PDB file of C-alpha atoms in Angstrom:
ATOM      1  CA  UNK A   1      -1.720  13.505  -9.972  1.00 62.00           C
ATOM      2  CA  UNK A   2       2.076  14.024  -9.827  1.00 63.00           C
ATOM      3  CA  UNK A   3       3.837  13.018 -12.612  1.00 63.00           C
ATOM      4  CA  UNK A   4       7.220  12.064 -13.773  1.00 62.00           C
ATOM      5  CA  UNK A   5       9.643  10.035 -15.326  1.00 54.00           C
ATOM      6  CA  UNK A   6      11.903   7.020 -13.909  1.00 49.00           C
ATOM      7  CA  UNK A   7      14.356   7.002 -16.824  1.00 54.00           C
ATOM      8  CA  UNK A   8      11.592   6.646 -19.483  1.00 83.00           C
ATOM      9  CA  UNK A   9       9.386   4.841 -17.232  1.00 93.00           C
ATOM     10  CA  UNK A  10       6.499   7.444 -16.504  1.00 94.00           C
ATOM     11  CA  UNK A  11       5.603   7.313 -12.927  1.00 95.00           C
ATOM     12  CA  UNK A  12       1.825   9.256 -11.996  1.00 93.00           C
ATOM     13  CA  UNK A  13       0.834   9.079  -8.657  1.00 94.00           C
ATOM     14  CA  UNK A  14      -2.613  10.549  -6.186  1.00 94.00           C
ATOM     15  CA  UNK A  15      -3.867  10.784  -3.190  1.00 96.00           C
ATOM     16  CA  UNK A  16      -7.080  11.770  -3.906  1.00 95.00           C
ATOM     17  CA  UNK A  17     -10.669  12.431  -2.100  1.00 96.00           C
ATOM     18  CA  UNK A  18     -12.376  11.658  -5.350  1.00 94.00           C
ATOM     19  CA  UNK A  19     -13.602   7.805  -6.602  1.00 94.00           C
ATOM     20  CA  UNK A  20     -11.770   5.839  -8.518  1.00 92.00           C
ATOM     21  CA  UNK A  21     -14.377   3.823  -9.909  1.00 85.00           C
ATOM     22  CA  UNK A  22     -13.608   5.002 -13.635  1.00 74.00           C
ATOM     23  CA  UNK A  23     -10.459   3.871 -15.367  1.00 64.00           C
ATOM     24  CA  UNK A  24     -10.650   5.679 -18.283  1.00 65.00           C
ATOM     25  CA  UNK A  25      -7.389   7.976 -17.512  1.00 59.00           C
ATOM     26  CA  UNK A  26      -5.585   4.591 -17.874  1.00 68.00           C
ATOM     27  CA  UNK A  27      -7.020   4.416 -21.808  1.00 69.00           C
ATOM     28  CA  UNK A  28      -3.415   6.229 -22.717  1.00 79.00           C
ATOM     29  CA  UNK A  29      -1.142   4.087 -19.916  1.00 90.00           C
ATOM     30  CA  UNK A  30       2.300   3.514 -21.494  1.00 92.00           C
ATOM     31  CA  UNK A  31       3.182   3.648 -25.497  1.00 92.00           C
ATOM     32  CA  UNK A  32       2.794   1.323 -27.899  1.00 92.00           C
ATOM     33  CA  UNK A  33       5.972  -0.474 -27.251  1.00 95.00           C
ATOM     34  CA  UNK A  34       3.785  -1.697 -24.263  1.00 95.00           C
ATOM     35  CA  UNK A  35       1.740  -4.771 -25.514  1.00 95.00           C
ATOM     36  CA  UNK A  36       0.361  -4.952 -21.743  1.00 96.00           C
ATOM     37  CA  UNK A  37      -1.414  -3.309 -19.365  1.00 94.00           C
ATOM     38  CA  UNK A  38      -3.020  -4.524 -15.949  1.00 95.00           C
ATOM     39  CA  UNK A  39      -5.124  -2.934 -14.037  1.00 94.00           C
ATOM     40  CA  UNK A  40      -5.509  -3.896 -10.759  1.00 95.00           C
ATOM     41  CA  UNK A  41      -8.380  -2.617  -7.953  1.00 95.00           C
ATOM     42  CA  UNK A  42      -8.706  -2.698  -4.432  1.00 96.00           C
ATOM     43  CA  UNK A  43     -12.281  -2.355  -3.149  1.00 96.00           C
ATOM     44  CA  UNK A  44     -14.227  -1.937   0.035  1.00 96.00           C
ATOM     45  CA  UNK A  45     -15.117  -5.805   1.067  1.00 95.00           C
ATOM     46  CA  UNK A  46     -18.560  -6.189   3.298  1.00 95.00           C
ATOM     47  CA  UNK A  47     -16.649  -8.402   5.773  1.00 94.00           C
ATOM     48  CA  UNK A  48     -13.518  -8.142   7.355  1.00 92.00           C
ATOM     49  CA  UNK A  49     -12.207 -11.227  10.136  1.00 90.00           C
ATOM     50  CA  UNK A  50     -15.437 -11.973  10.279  1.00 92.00           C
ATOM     51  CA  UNK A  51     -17.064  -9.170  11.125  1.00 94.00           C
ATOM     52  CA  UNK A  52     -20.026  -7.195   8.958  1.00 96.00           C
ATOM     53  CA  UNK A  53     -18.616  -4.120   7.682  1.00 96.00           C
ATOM     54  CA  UNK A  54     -20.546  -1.244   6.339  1.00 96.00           C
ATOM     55  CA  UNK A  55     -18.179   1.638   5.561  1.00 95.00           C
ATOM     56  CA  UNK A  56     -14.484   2.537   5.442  1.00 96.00           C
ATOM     57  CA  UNK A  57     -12.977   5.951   6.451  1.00 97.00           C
ATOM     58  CA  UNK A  58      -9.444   5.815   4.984  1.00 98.00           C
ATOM     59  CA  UNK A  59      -7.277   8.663   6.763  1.00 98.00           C
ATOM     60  CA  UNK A  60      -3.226   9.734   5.261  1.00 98.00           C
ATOM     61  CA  UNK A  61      -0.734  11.659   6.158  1.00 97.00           C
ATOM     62  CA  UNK A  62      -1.314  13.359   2.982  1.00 89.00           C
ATOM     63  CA  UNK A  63       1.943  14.810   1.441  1.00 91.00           C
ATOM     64  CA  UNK A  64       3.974  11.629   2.724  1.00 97.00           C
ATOM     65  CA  UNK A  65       1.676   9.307   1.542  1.00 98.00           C
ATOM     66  CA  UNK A  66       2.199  10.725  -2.103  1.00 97.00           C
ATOM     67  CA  UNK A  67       5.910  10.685  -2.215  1.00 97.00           C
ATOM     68  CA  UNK A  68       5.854   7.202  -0.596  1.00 98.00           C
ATOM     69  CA  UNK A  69       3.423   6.313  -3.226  1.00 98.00           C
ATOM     70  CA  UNK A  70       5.954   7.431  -5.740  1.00 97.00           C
ATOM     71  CA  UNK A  71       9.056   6.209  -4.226  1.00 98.00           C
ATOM     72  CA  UNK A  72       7.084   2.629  -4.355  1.00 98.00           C
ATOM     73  CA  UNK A  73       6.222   3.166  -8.401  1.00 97.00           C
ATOM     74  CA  UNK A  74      10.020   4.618  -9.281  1.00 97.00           C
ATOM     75  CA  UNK A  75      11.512   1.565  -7.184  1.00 98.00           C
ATOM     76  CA  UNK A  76       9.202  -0.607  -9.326  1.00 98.00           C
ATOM     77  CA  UNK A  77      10.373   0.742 -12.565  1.00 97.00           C
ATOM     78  CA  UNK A  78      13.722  -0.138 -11.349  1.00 97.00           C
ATOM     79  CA  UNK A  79      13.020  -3.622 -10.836  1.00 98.00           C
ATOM     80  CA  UNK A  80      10.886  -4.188 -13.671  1.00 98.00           C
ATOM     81  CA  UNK A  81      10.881  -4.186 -17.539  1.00 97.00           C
ATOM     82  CA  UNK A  82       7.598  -1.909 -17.143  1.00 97.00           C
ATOM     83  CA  UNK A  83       7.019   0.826 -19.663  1.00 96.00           C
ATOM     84  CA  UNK A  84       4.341   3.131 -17.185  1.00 96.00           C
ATOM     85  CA  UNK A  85       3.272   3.156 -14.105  1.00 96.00           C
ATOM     86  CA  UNK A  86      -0.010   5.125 -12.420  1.00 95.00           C
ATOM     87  CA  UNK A  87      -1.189   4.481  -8.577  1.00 95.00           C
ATOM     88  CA  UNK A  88      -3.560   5.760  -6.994  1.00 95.00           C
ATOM     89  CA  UNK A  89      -5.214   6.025  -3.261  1.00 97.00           C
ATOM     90  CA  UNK A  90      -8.463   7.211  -2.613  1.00 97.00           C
ATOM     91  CA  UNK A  91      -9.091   8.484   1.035  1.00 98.00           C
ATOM     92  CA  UNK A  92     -12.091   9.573   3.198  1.00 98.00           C
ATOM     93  CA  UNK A  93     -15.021   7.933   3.592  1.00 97.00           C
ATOM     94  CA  UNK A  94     -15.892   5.136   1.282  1.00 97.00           C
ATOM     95  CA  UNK A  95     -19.189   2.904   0.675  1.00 97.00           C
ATOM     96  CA  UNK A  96     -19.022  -0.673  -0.212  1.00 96.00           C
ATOM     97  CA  UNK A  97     -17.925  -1.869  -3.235  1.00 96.00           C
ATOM     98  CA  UNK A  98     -15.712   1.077  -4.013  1.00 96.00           C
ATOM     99  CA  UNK A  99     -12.692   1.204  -5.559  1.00 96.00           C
ATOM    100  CA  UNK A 100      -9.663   2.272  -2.730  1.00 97.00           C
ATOM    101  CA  UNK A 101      -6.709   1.887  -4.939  1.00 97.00           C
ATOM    102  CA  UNK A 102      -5.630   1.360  -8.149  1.00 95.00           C
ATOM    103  CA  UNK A 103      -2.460  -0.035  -9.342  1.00 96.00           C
ATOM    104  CA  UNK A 104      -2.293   0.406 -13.552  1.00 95.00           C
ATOM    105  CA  UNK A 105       0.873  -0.582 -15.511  1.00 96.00           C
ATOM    106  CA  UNK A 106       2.141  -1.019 -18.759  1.00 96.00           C
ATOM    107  CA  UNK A 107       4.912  -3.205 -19.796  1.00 97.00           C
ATOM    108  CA  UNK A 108       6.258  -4.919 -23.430  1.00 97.00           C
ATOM    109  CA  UNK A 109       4.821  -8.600 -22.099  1.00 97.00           C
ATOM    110  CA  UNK A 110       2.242  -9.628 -19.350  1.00 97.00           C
ATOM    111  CA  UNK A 111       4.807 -11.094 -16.878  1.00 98.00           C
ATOM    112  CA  UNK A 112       6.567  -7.591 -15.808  1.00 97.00           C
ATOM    113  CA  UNK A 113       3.033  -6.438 -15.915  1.00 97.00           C
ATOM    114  CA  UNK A 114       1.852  -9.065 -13.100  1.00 98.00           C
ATOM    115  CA  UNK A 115       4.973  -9.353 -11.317  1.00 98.00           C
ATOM    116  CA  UNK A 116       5.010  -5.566 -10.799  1.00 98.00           C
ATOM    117  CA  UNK A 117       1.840  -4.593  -9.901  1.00 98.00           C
ATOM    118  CA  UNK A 118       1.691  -7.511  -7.084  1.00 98.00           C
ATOM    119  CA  UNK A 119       5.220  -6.287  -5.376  1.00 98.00           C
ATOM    120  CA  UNK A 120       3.291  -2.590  -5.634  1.00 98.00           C
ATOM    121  CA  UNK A 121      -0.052  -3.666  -3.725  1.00 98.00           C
ATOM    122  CA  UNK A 122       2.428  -5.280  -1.232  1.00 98.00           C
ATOM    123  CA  UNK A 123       4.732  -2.108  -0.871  1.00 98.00           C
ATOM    124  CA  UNK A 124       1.606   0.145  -0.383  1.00 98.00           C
ATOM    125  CA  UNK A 125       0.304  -2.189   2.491  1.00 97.00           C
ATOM    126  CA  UNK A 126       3.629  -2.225   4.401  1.00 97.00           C
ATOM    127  CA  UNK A 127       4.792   1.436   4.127  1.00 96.00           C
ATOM    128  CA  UNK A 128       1.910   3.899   3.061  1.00 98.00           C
ATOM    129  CA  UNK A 129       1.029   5.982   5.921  1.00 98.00           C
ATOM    130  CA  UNK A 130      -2.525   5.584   5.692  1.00 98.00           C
ATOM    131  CA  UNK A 131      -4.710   3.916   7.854  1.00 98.00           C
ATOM    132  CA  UNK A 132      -8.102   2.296   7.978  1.00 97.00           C
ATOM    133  CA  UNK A 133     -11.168   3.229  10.041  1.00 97.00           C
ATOM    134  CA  UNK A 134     -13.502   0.106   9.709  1.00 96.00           C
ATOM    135  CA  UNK A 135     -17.570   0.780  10.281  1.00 96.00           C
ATOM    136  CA  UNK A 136     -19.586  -2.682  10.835  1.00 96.00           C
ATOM    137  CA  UNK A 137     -23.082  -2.861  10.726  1.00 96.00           C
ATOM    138  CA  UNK A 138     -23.253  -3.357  14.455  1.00 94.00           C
ATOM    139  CA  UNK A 139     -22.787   0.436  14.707  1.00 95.00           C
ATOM    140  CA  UNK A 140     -19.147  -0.521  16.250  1.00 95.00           C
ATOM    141  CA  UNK A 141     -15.611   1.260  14.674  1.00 94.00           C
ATOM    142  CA  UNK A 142     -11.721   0.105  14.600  1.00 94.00           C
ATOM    143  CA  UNK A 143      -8.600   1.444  13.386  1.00 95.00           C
ATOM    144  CA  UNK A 144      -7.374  -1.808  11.284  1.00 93.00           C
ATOM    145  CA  UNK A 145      -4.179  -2.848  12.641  1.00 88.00           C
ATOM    146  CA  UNK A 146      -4.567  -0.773  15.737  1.00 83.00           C
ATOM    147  CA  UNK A 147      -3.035  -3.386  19.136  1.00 68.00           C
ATOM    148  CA  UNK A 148      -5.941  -1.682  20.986  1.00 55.00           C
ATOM    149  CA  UNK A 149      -6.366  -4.519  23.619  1.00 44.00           C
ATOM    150  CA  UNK A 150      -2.583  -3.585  25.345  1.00 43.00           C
ATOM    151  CA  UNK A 151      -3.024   0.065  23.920  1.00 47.00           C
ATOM    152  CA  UNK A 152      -6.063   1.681  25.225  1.00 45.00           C
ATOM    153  CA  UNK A 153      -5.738   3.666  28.058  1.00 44.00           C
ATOM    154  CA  UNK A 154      -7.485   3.735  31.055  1.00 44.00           C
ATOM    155  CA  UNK A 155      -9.700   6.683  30.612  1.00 41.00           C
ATOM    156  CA  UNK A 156     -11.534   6.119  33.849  1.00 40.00           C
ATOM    157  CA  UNK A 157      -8.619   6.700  36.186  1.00 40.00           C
ATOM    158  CA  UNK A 158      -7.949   9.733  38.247  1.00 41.00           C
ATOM    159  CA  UNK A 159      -4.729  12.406  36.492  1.00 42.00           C
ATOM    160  CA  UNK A 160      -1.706  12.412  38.573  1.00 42.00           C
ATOM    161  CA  UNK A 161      -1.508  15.417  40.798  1.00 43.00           C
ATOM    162  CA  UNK A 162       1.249  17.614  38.747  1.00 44.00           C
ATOM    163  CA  UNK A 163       3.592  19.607  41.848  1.00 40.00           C
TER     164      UNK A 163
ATOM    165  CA  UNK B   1      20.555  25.029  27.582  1.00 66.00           C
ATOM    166  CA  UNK B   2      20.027  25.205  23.994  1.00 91.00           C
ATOM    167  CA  UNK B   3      16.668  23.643  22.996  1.00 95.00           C
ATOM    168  CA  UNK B   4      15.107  23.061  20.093  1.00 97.00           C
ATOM    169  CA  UNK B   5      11.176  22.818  19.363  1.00 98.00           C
ATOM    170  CA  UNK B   6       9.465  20.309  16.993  1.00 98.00           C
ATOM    171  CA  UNK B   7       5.725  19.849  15.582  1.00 98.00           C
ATOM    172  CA  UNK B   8       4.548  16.315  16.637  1.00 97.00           C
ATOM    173  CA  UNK B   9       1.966  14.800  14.786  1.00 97.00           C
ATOM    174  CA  UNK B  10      -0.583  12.129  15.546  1.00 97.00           C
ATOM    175  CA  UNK B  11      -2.751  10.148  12.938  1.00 97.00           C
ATOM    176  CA  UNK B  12      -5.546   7.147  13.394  1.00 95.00           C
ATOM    177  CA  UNK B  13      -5.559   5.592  16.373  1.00 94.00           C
ATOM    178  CA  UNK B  14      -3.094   7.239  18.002  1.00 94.00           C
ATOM    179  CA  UNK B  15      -4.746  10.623  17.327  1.00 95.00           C
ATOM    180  CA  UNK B  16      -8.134   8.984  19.072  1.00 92.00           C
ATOM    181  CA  UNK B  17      -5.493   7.864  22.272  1.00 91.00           C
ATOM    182  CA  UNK B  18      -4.123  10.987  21.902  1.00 91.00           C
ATOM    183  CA  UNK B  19      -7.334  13.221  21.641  1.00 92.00           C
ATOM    184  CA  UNK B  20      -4.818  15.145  19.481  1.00 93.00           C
ATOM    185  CA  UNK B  21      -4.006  15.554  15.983  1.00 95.00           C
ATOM    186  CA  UNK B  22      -0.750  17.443  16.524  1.00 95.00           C
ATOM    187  CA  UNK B  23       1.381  19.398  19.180  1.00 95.00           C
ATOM    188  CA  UNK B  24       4.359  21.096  19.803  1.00 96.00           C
ATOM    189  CA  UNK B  25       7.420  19.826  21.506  1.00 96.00           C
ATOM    190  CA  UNK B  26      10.499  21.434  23.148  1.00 96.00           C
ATOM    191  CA  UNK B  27      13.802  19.091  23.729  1.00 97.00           C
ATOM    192  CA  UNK B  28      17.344  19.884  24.298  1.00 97.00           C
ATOM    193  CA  UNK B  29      19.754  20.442  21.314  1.00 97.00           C
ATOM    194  CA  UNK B  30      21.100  17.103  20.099  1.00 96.00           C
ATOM    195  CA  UNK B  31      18.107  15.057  21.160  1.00 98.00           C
ATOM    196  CA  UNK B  32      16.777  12.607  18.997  1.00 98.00           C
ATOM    197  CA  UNK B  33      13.800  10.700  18.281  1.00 97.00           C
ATOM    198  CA  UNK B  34      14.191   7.960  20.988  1.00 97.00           C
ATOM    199  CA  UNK B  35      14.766  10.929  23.282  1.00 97.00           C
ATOM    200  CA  UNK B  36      11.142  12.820  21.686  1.00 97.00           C
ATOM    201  CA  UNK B  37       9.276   9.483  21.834  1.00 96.00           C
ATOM    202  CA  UNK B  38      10.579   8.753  25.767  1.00 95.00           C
ATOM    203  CA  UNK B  39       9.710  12.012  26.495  1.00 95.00           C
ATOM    204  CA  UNK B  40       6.311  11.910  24.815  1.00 95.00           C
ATOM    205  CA  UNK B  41       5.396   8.751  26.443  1.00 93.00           C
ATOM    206  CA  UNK B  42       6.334  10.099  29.708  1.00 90.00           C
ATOM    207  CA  UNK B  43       3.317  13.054  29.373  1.00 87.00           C
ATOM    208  CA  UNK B  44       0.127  12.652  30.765  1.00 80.00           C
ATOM    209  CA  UNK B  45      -2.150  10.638  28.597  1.00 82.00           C
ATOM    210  CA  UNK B  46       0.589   9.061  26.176  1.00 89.00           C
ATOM    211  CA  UNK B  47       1.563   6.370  28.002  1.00 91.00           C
ATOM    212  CA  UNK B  48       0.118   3.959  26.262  1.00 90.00           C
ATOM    213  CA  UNK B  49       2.690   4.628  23.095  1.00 92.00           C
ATOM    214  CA  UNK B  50       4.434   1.140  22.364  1.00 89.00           C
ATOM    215  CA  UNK B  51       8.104   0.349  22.743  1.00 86.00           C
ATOM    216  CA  UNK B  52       9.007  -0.363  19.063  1.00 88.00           C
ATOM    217  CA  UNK B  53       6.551   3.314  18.048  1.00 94.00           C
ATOM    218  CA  UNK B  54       7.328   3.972  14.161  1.00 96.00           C
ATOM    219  CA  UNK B  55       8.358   7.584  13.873  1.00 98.00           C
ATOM    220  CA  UNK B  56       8.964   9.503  10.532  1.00 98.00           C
ATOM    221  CA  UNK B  57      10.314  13.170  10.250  1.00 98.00           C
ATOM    222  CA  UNK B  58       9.265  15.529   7.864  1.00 98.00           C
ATOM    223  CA  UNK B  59       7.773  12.817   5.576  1.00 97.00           C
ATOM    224  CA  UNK B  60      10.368   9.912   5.678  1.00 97.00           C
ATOM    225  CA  UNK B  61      10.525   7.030   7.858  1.00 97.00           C
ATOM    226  CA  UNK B  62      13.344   7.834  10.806  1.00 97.00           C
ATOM    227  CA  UNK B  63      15.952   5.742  12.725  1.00 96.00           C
ATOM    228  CA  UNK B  64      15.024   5.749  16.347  1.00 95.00           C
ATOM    229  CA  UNK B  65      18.960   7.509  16.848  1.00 97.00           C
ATOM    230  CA  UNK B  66      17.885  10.027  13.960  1.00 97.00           C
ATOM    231  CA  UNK B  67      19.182  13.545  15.636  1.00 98.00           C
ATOM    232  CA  UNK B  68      16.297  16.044  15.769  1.00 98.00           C
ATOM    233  CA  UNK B  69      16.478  20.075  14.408  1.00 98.00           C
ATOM    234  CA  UNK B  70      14.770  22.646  15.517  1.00 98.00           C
ATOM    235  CA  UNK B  71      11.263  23.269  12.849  1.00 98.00           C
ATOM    236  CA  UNK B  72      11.182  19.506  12.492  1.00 98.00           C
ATOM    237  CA  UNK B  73       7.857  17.460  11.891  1.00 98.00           C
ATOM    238  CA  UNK B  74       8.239  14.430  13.847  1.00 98.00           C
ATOM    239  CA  UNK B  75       4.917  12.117  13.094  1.00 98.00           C
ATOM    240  CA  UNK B  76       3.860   8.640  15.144  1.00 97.00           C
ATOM    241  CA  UNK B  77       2.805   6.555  12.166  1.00 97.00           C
ATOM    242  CA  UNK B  78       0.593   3.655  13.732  1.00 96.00           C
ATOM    243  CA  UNK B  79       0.381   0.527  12.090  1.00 95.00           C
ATOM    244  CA  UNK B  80      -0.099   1.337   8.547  1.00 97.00           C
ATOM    245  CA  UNK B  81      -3.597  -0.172   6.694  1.00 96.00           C
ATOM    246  CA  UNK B  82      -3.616   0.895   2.812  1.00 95.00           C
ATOM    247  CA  UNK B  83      -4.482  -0.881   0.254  1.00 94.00           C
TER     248      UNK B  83
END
């Protein structure tokens, strides 16, 4: 985890190989000005558009993903009334059912709670440089998000002759 | 000419395209990242790059004018997927 403070918001952040699954580091989230704390979880869903998933391989670009991570949690203790604020993102290869991410704040009332953890799930899916390798049961693989269909190359045809 | 050399790295799907997780490139001084990406895409087997590619160096999204130094890590970020 690296921690520190946005004013007196505390900010933690990981990106971690381990699970996630326990939230018992969250027990101490905040002070006891807080009166909330939310904690939200993203987990490995068994479909995805339709299709029969059976594993996740999360890849980051590790050291940028944490100080993106962070950058997201300080902005958000600039823009809310929170009093903590701990994210985390698992990465490698998951099962289904377990936890990916976890969002856990603290805040005096519920609303900053909500309102902040939502725009923090939305930040981390538009800038954290991590990416998704879906498994489906069909024993086929994707990069989610990938425009493979006007991006694959065409393995199959002969190397230009280099002069 | 002056040049200067930068470490080019590939994640997800563009690592799999690539068949390369990271490389080394050499560009005149003053180049920037438009310059690195047109050059990249014109090398054998990177073609397939898109127009709009999102590019951060060392570890924070970059302008496509952003001027390049020499010891810089220049990373293609495909489309992101966290969460």
């Amino acid at each position: 985890m690296t921690a520190d403070g946005a004013g007196e918001v505390a900010v933690e952040t990981a990106i971690t190989t381990e699970s996630l699954d326990g939230t018992e580091v969250f027990r101490t989230l905040g002070s006891h000005a807080d009166g909330a704390v939310l904690i939200f979880q993203g987990r490995v869903r068994q479909t995805n558009e339709g299709r029969a998933v059976s594993s996740l391989g999360y890849e980051a670009y590790g050291e940028m993903a944490n100080s993106e991570l962070r950058a997201i949690c300080h902005e958000a203790a600039q823009k809310f009334e929170i009093g903590a604020i701990s994210s985390a993102h698992r990465v490698g290869e998951l099962a289904l059912g377990e936890v990916s991410i976890v969002v856990a704040v603290s805040a005096p009332h519920r609303d900053q709670c909500y309102d902040a953890s939502r725009w923090v799930i939305e930040e981390v899916k538009a800038r954290l440089p991590i990416w998704k390798h879906e498994h489906y049961v069909d024993g086929e693989s994707h990069w989610v998000g990938a425009p493979d269909s006007n991006l694959a190359p065409e393995r199959s045809s002969p190397e230009p002759e280099i002069r | 000419m002056n040049t200067l050399s930068v470490r080019t790295l590939f994640f997800g799907v563009y690592a799999e395209l690539a068949s390369s997780r990271e490389g080394v490139a050499e560009m005149p001084s003053g180049s920037t990242v438009g310059d690195l990406v047109d050059t990249l895409r014109g090398s054998r087997g990177l073609d397939w790059l898109p127009e709009r590619v999102v590019v951060a160096v060392n570890q924070s999204y970059a302008e496509i004018g952003t001027q390049l130094a020499d010891g810089d890590e220049v990373a293609l970020i495909p489309p992101v997927a966290g969460g």
